[in-house]
XYZ file of C-alpha atoms in Angstrom:
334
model
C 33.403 0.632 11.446
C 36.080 3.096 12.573
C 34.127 3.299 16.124
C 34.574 -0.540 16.588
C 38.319 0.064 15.375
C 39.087 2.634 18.460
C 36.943 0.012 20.620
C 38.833 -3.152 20.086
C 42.379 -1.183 19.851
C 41.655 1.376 22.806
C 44.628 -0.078 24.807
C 47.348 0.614 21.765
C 45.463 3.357 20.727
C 46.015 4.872 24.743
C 49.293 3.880 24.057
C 49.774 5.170 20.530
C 48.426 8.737 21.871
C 49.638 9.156 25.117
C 52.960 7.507 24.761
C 54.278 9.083 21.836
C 54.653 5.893 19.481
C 55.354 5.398 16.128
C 51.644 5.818 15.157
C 52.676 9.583 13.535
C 53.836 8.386 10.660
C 51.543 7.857 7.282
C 50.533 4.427 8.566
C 47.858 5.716 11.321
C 44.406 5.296 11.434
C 43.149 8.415 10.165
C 39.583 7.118 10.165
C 39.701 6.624 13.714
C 40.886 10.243 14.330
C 38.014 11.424 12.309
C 35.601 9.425 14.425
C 36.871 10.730 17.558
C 36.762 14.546 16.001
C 33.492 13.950 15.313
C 32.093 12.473 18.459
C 33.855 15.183 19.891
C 32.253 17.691 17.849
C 28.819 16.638 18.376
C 28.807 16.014 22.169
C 31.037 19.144 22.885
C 33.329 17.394 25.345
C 35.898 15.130 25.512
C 34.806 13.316 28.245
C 31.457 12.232 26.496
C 33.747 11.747 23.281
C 35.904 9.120 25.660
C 32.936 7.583 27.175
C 31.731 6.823 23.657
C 34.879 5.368 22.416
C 36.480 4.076 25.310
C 39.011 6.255 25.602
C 40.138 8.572 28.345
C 39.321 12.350 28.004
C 43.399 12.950 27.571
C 43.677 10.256 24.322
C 40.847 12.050 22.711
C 42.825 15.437 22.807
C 45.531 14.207 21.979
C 43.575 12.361 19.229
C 42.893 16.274 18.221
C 45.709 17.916 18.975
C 47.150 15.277 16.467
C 45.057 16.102 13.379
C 45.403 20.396 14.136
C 49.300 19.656 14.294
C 48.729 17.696 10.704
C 46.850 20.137 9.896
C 49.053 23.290 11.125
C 45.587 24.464 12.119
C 43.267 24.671 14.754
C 40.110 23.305 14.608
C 38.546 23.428 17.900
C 38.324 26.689 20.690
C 37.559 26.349 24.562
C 35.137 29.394 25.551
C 32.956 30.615 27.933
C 30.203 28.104 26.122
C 32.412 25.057 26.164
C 33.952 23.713 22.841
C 33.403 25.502 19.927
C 34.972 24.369 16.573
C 36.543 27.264 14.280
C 35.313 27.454 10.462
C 38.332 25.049 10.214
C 36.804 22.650 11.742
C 33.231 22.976 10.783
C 34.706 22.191 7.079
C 36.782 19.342 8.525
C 33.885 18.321 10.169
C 31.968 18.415 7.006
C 34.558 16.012 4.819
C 35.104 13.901 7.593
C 31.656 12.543 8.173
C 31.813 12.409 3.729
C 34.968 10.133 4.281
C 33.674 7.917 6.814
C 30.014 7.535 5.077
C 32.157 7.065 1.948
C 34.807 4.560 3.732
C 31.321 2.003 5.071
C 29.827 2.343 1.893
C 33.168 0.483 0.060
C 33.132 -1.769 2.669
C 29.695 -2.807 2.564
C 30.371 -2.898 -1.286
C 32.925 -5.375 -0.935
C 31.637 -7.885 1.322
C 28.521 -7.568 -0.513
C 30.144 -8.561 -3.786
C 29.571 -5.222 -5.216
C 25.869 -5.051 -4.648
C 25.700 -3.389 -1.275
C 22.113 -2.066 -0.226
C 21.538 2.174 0.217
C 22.499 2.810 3.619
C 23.374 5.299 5.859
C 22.268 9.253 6.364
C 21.153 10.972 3.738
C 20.805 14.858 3.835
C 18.901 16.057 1.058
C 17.968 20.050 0.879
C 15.147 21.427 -1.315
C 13.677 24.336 -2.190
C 10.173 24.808 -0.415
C 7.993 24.581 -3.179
C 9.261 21.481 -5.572
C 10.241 19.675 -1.679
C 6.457 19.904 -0.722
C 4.878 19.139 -4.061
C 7.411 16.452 -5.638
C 9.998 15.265 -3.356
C 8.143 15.287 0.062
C 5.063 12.602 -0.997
C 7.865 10.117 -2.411
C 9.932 10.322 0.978
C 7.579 7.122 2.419
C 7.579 4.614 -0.417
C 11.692 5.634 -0.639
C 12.214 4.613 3.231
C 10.164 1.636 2.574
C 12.438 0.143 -0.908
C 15.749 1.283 1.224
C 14.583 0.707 5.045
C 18.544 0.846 6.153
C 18.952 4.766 4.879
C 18.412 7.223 7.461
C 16.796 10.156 5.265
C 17.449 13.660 7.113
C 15.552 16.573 4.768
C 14.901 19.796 4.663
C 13.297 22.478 2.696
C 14.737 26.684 2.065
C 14.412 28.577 -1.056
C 17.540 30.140 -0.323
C 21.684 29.442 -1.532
C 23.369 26.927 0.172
C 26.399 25.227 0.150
C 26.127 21.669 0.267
C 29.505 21.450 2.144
C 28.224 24.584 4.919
C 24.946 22.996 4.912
C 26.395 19.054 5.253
C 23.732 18.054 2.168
C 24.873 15.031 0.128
C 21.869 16.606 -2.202
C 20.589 20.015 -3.091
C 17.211 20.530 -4.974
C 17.274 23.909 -6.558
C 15.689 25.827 -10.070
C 17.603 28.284 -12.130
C 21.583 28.175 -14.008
C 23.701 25.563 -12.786
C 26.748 27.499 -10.345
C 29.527 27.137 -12.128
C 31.344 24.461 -9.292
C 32.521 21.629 -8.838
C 29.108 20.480 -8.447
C 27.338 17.509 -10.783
C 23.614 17.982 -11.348
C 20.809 15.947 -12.674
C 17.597 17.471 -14.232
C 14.404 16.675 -12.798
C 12.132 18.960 -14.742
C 11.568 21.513 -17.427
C 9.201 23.957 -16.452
C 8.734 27.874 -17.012
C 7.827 30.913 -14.786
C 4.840 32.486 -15.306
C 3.255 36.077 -14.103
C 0.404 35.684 -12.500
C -2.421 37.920 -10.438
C -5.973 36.343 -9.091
C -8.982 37.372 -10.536
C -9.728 40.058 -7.639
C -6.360 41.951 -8.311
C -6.872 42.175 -12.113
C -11.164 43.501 -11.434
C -9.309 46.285 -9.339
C -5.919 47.091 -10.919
C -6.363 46.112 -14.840
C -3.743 44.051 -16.353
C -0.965 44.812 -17.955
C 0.221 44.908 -21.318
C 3.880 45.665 -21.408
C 6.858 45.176 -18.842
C 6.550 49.106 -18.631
C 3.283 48.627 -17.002
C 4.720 46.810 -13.469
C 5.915 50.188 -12.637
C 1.689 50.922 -11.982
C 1.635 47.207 -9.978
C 2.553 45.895 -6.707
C 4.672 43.471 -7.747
C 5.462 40.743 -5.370
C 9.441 40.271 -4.150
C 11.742 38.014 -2.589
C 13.795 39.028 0.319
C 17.088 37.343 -0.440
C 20.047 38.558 -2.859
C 18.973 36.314 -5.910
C 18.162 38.198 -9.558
C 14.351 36.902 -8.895
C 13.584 40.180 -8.312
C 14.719 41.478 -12.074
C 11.590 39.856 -14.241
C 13.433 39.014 -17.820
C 10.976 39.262 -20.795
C 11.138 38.802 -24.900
C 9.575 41.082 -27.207
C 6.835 39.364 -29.240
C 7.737 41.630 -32.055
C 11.111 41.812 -31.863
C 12.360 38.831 -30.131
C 14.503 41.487 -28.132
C 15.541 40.627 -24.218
C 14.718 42.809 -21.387
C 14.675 42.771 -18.099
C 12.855 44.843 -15.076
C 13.484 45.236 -11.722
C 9.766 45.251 -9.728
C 8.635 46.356 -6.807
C 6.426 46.396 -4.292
C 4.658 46.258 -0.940
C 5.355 42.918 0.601
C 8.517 40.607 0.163
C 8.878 36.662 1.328
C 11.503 34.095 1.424
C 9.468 31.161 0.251
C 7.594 30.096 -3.107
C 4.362 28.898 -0.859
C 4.038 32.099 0.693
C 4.323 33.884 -2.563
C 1.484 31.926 -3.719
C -0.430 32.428 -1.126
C -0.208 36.187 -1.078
C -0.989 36.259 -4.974
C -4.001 33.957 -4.721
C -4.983 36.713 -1.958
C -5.492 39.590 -4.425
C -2.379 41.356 -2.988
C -0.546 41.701 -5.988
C 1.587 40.126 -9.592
C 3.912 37.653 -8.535
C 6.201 35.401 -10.632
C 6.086 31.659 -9.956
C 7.118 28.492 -11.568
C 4.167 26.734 -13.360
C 4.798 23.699 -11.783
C 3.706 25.262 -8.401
C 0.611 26.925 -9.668
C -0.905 25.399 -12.537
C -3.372 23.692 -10.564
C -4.415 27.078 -9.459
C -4.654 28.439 -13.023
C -6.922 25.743 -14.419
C -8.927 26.038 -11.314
C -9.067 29.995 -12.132
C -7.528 31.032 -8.847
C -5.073 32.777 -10.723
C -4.808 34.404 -14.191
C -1.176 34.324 -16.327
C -0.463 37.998 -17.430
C 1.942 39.383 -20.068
C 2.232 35.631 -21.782
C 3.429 36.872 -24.877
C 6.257 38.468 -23.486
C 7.248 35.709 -20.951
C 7.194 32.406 -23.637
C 10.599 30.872 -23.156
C 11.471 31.819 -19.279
C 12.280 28.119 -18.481
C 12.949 27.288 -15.072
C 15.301 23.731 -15.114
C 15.049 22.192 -11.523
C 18.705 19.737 -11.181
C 19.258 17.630 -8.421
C 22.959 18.942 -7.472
C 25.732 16.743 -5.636
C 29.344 16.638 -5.070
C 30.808 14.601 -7.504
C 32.686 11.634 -6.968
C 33.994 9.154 -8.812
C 32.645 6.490 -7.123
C 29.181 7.874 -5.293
C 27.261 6.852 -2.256
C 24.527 4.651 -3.145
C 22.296 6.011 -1.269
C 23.045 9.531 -3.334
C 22.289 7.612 -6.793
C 19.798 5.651 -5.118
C 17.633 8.488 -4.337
C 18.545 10.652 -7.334
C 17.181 7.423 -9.862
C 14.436 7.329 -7.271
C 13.134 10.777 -8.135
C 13.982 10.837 -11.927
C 11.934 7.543 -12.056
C 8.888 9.021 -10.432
C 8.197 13.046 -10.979
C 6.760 13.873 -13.977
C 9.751 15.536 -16.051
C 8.005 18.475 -17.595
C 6.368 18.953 -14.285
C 3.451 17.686 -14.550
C 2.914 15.814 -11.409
C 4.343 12.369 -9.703
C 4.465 9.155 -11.504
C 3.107 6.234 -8.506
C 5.517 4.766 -6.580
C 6.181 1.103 -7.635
């Protein structure tokens, strides 16, 4: 939309920008400074930028320079590398492509009559684990009920911001931040303690938190309390908590697994990533009656708005309708 708006206006928008006109006051076409920030951004010049939008190179800086004067801020550097945008203008960057995703979305709303189709890019980020198992294996029969969204996904077990990250959708376990942030739940599940068969022949198991201290106790390398195993008495109904260690560390759930299923030591995993390896007898849970209400809640997290993408809800209701909520597995596809 906004592209086709710098297209068809290119000669008063040359004139607006190069010629000083009246365009500075609240009545300018903020969208289509956005849109040529953005092609800017992504191509690195402002010659590709122009060629895109047919524009000259000099209307597309001043196209910039107009938004950093706005803005009292400056959002993108020359260096030895070319362009480089400053953490001002990665977060402008960020909201810009929101308001212009958000901007065809009411349009295609309206001339729809209110019952626009999912469209557009959809960046969804989740952790490794729950993306592979739950989210992944829905991804074709998605594409296929919404052909016109473009879905771009990854998978990290680590913090992100969706803004830093430019997710419409995060996928993560544990409290909700406290943010700005709305969530849905997906599932209730529960971490578990767990060793294979092989560990427990040559290292015995063990019957009280006390006893990790005697285990190699398999760790995560980044800064979240996963590392600091909370238990309950079964007597007392008291709270603890102990801070493991051991020989090897990860950044990933799957890797985790793998290493425990190995015989290499305890690890601490969500049951809805190994119980298929615990009725199999691959793996063995340990200290149960100290670990019988760690739940694990896995939310779908988004920026709220008051009136969301519908490709966000689309694919939110899309998940909630088929995974399992205790964890249990995927429903089938319709």
């Amino acid at each position: 939309m906004t592209m086709e708006w710098l297209r068809d206006n290119r000669e008063c928008a040359t004139n607006a920008f190069e010629l000083n006109s009246k365009m500075g006051d609240q009545l300018d076409n903020r969208a289509g400074e956005m849109e040529a920030f953005i092609r800017v951004a992504e191509l690195k010049s402002f010659s590709e930028a122009g060629r895109k939008l047919h524009l000259s190179p000099s209307a597309v800086s001043k196209l910039i320079t107009r938004i950093e004067d706005r803005l009292s801020t400056r959002l993108i550097v020359r260096s030895t590398r070319g362009l480089q945008l400053t953490p001002e203008g990665d977060m402008y960057l960020v909201r810009a492509r929101r308001v212009l995703d958000e901007i065809d979305d009411a349009e295609r709303a309206v001339a729809s009559g209110g019952k626009a189709a999912p469209s557009g890019r959809l960046r969804v980020n989740a952790s490794i684990a729950f993306g592979l198992m739950y989210v992944q294996p829905l991804i074709p029969a998605f594409l296929e009920r919404y052909p016109d969204v473009e879905l771009d996904f990854s998978l990290t077990d680590g913090i992100i911001d969706l803004l830093e990250e430019r997710a419409d959708i995060a996928i993560r376990s544990g409290a909700l931040p406290d943010s700005s942030l709305k969530a849905r739940k997906l599932i209730e599940s529960h971490r578990m303690v767990v060793a294979s068969p092989d560990y427990i022949a040559k290292h015995g198991l063990p019957h009280h938190p006390d006893d990790l201290v005697n285990h190699n106790c398999l760790r995560f390398n980044f800064p979240l309390p996963l590392n600091e195993w909370a238990f309950r008495s079964p007597e007392t109904g008291d709270r603890l908590k102990r801070t493991i260690s051991g020989n090897f560390m990860c950044d990933n759930g799957p890797t985790m697994r793998r290493m425990c299923l190995s015989g290499l030591g305890l690890a601490r995993l969500g049951r809805f990533h190994i119980q298929a390896d615990i009725k199999a007898g691959n793996l063995v849970e340990v200290l149960s009656d100290w670990t019988p209400q760690d739940e694990q809640l896995i939310h779908a997290m988004f920026a709220g708005h008051e009136h969301l993408a519908t490709r966000i809800r689309a694919f939110i209701d899309f998940l909630i309708d088929h995974i399992d909520p205790m964890g249990n597995g995927l429903r089938h596809p319709d």
